[in-house]
Tab-separated table of C-alpha atoms in Angstrom:
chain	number	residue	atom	x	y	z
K	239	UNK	CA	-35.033	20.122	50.540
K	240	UNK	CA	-33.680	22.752	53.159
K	241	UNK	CA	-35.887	23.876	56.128
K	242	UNK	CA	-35.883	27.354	57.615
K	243	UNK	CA	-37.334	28.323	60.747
K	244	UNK	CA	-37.899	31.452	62.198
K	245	UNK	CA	-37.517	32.824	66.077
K	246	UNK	CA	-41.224	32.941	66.427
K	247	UNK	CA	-41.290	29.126	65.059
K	248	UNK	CA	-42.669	29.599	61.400
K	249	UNK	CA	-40.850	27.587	59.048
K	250	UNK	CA	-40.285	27.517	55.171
K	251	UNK	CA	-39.115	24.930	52.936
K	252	UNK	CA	-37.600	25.055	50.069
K	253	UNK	CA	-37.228	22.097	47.224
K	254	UNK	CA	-34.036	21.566	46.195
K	255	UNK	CA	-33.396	19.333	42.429
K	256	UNK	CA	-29.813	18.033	41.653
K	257	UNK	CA	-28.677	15.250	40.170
K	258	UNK	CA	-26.482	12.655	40.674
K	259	UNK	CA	-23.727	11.239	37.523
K	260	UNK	CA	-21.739	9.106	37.895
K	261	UNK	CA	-20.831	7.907	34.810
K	262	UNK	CA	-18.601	9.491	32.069
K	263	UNK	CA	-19.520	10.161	28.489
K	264	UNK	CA	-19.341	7.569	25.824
K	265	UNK	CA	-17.372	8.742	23.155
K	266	UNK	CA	-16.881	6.775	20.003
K	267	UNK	CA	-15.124	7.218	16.082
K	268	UNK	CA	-17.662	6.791	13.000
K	269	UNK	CA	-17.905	8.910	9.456
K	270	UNK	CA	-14.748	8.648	7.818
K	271	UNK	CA	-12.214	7.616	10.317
K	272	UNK	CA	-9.770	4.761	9.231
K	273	UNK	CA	-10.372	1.731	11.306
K	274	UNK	CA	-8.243	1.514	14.315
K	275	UNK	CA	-4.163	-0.011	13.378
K	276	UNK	CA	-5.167	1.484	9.509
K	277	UNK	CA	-1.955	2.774	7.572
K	278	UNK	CA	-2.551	6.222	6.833
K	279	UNK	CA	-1.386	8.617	3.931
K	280	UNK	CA	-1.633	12.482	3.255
K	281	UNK	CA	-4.567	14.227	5.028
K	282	UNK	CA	-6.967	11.889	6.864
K	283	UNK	CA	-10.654	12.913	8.522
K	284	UNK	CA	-11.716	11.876	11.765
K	285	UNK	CA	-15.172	12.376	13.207
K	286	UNK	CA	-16.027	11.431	17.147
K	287	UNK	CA	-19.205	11.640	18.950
K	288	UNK	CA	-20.919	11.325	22.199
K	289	UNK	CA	-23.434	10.072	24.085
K	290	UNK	CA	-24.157	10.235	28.151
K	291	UNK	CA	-26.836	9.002	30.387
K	292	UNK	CA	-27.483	12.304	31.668
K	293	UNK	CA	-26.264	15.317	29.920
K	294	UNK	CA	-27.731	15.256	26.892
K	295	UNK	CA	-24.568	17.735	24.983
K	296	UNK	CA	-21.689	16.288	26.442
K	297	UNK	CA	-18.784	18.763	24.915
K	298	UNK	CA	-16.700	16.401	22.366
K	299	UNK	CA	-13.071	17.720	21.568
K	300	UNK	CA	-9.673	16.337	20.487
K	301	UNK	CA	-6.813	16.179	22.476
K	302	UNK	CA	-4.185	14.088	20.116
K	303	UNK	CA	-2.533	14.396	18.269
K	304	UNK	CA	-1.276	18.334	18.170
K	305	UNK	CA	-2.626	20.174	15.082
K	306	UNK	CA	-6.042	17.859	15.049
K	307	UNK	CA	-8.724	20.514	15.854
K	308	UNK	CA	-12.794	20.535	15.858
K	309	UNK	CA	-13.695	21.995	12.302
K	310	UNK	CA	-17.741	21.395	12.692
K	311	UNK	CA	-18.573	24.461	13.346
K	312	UNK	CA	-19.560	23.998	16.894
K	313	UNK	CA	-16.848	23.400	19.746
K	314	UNK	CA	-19.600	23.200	22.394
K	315	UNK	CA	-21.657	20.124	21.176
K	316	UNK	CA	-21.292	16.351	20.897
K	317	UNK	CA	-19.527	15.541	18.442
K	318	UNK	CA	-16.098	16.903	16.240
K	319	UNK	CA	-14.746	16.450	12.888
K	320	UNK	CA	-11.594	17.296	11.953
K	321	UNK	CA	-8.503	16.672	9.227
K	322	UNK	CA	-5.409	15.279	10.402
K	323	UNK	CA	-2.613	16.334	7.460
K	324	UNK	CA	-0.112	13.503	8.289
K	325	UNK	CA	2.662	14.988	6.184
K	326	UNK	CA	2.643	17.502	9.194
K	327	UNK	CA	3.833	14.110	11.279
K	328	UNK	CA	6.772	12.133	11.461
K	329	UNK	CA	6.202	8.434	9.924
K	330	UNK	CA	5.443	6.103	11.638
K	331	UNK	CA	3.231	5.607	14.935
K	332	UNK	CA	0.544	7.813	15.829
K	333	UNK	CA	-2.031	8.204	18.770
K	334	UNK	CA	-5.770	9.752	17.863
K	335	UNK	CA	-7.813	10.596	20.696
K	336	UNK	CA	-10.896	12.349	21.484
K	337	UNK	CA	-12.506	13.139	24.920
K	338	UNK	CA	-16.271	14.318	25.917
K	339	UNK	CA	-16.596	16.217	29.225
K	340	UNK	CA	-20.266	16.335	30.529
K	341	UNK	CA	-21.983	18.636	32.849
K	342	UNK	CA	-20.850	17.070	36.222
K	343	UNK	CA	-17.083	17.380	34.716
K	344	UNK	CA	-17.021	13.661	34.154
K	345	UNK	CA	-14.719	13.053	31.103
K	346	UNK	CA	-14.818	9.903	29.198
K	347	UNK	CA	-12.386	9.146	25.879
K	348	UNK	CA	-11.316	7.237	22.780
K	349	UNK	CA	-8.498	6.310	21.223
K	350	UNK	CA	-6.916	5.101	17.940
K	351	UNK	CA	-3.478	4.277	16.450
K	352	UNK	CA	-2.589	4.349	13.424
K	353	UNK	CA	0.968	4.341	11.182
K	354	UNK	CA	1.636	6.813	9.177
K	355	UNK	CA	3.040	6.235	5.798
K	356	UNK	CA	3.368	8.482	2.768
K	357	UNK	CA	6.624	6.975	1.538
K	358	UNK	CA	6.223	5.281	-1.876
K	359	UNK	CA	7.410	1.722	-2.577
K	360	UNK	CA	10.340	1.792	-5.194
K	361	UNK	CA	9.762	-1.365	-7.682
K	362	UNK	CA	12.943	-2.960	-9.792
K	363	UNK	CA	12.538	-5.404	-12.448
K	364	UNK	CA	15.484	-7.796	-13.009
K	365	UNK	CA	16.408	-9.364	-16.033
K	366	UNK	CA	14.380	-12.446	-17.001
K	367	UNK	CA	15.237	-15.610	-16.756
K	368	UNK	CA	14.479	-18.516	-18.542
K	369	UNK	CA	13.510	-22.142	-17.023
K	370	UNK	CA	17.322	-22.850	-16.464
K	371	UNK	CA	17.678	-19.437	-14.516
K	372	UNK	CA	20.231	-18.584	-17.282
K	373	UNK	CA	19.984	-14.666	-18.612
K	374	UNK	CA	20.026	-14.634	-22.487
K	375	UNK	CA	20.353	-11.003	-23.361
K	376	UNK	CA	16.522	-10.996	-23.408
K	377	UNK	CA	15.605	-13.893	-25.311
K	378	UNK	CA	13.844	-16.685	-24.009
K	379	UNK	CA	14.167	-20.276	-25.677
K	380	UNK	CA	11.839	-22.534	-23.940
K	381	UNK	CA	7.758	-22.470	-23.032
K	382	UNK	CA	7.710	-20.460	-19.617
K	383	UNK	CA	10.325	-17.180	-18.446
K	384	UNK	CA	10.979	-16.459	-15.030
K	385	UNK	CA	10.126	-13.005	-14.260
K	386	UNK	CA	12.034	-11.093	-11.176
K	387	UNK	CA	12.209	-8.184	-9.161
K	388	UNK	CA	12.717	-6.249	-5.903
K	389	UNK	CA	10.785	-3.867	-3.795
K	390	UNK	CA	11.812	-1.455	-1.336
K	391	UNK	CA	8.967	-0.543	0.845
K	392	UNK	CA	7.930	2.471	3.009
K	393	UNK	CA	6.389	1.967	5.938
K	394	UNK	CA	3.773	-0.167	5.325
K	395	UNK	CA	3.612	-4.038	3.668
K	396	UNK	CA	3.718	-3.983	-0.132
K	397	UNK	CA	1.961	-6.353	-3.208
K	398	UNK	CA	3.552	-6.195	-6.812
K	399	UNK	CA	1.418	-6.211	-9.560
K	400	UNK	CA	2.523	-7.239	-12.683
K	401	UNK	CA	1.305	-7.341	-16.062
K	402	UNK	CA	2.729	-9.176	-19.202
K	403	UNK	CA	1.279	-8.518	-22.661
K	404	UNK	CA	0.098	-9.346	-25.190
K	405	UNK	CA	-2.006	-11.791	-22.879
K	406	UNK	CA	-2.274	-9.855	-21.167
K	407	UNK	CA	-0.917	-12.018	-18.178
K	408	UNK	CA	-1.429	-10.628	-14.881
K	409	UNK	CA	-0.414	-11.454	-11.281
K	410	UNK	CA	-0.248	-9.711	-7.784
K	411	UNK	CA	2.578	-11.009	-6.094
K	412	UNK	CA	3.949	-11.020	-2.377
K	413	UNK	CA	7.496	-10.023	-1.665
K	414	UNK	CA	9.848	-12.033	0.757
K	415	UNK	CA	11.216	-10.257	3.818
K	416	UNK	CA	14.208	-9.266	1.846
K	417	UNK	CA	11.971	-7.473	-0.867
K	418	UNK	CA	12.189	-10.564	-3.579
K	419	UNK	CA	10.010	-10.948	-5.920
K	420	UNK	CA	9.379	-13.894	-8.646
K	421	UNK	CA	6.681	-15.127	-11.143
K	422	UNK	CA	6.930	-17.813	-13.414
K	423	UNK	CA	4.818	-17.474	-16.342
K	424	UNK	CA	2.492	-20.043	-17.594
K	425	UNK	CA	3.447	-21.404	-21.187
K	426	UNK	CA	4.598	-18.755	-23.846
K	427	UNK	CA	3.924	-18.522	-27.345
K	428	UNK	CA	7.446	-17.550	-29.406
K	429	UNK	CA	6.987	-13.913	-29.729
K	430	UNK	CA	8.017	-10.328	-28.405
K	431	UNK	CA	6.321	-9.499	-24.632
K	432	UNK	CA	6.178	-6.496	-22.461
K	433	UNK	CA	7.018	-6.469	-18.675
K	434	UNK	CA	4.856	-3.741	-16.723
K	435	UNK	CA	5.437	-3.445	-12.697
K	436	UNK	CA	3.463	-1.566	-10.084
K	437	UNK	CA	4.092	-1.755	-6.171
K	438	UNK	CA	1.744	-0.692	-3.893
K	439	UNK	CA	1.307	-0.718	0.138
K	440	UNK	CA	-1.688	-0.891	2.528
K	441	UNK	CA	-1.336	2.811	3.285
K	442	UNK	CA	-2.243	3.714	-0.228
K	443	UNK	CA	0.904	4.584	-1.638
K	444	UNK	CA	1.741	3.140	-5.759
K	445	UNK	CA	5.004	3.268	-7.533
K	446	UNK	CA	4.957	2.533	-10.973
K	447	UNK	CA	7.088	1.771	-13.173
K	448	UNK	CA	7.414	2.299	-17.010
K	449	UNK	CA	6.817	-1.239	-19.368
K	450	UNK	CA	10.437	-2.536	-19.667
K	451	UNK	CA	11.691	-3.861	-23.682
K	452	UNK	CA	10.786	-6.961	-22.615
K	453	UNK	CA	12.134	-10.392	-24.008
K	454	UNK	CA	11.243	-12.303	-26.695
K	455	UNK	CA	10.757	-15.858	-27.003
K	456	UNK	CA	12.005	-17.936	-29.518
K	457	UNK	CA	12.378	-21.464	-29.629
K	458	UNK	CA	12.985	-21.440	-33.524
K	459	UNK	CA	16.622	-23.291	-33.659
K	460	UNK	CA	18.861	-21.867	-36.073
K	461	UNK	CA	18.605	-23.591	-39.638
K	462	UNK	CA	22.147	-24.322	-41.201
K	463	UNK	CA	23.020	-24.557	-44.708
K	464	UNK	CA	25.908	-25.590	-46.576
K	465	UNK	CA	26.222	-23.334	-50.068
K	466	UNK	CA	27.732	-25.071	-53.119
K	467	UNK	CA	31.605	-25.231	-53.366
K	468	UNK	CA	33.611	-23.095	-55.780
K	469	UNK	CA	36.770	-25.134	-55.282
K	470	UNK	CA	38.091	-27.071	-58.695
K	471	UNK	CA	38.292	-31.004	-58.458
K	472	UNK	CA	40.954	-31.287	-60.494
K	473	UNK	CA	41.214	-35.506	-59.701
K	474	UNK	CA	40.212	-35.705	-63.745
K	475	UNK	CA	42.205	-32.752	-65.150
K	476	UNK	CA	44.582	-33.029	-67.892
K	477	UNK	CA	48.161	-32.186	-66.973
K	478	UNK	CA	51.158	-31.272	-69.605
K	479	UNK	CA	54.626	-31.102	-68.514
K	480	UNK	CA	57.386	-29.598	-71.182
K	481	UNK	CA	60.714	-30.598	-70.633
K	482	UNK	CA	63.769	-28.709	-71.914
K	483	UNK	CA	66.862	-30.720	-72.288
């Protein structure tokens, strides 16, 4: 309170209310927002709010990256959405953060990082192989084929997916650091079969590529047969000879 007195000793006071923060807003990610270390693709929303002991509207804004901006309608209350269009961004690393300022000009903030990655993975399928790793111009001979490939990534890990029909015979397969892939089939009935390859990563990205010819199995040897001979056994022929003297 603050006390006033006068000359001839009368005195007023007057009530004085302020309070005391000392703590900064709480300011946390929910709706929408990929978890924090996601890999993240094309445009991406992010929605922060917060919450303070005292103020009951701390002011919630973004301040990373450039270009991410409030779109809720309201600037001046507790919480922001906006969409982050990382195409606008180079790949890789990237810094999300949102602050809250309260009434006493206490700011509190949150962060998350994610990788950006809108680069497709490019899938190759190799020629198959059969269980002696030997290429037969796409024909198989014995019960199981070895089916190969290679992946070039983006920027984010990569699965292969891989479908064989008729079968159909499926698999989701993990490349090697060099980008190998492999799958060995289970047993094969002797028949024509269709390769189909898709790669995708963790950002979201697919690649997918068209069903190759193929190979065909066949485990049918050749059959060999010998066809009657037109030569003339002439062991039991007559033979003339004329002499002229």
């Amino acid at each position: 309170s603050l006390t006033a007195t006068y000359l001839a000793g009368n005195t007023t006071i007057i009530p004085i209310t302020f309070t005391i923060d000392l703590n900064p807003p709480l300011v946390s990610f929910g709706g929408s927002t990929p978890i924090d270390g996601a890999y993240v693709r094309q445009t991406i929303m992010i929605s922060a709010t917060a919450t303070d002991t005292v103020d009951p509207v701390p002011v919630v804004s973004f301040t990373s990256p450039v270009g991410l901006n409030d779109m809720d309608g309201n600037t001046a209350n507790a919480s922001a959405t906006g969409a982050l269009n990382t195409n606008s961004l180079p790949e890789g690393s990237v810094t999300v953060r949102a602050q809250a300022q309260d009434d006493s000009g206490r700011i509190g903030t949150a962060e998350r990082m994610y990788t950006i990655d809108n680069i497709p993975p490019v899938v190759t399928l190799l020629p198959v192989h059969n269980e002696a790793g030997v290429v037969i111009d796409g024909y198989v001979s014995e019960s199981t084929a070895t089916i190969r490939g290679t992946v070039t990534a983006g920027g984010s890990p990569t699965t292969v997916n891989l479908t064989i029909t008729p079968g159909p015979i499926t698999a989701t397969l993990t490349p090697d650091g060099a980008g190998n892939w492999s799958f060995v089939t289970p047993a094969l009935n002797q028949g024509a079969y269709i390769v189909a390859t898709a790669a995708s990563d963790l950002a979201g990205n697919i690649a997918m590529m068209p069903p190759s010819s193929g190979f065909t199995v066949d485990r049918t040897p050749p059959t060999i047969s010998l066809l009657q001979s037109s030569v003339l056994d002439e062991r039991n022929c007559d033979v003339s000879v004329n002499v002229n003297t």
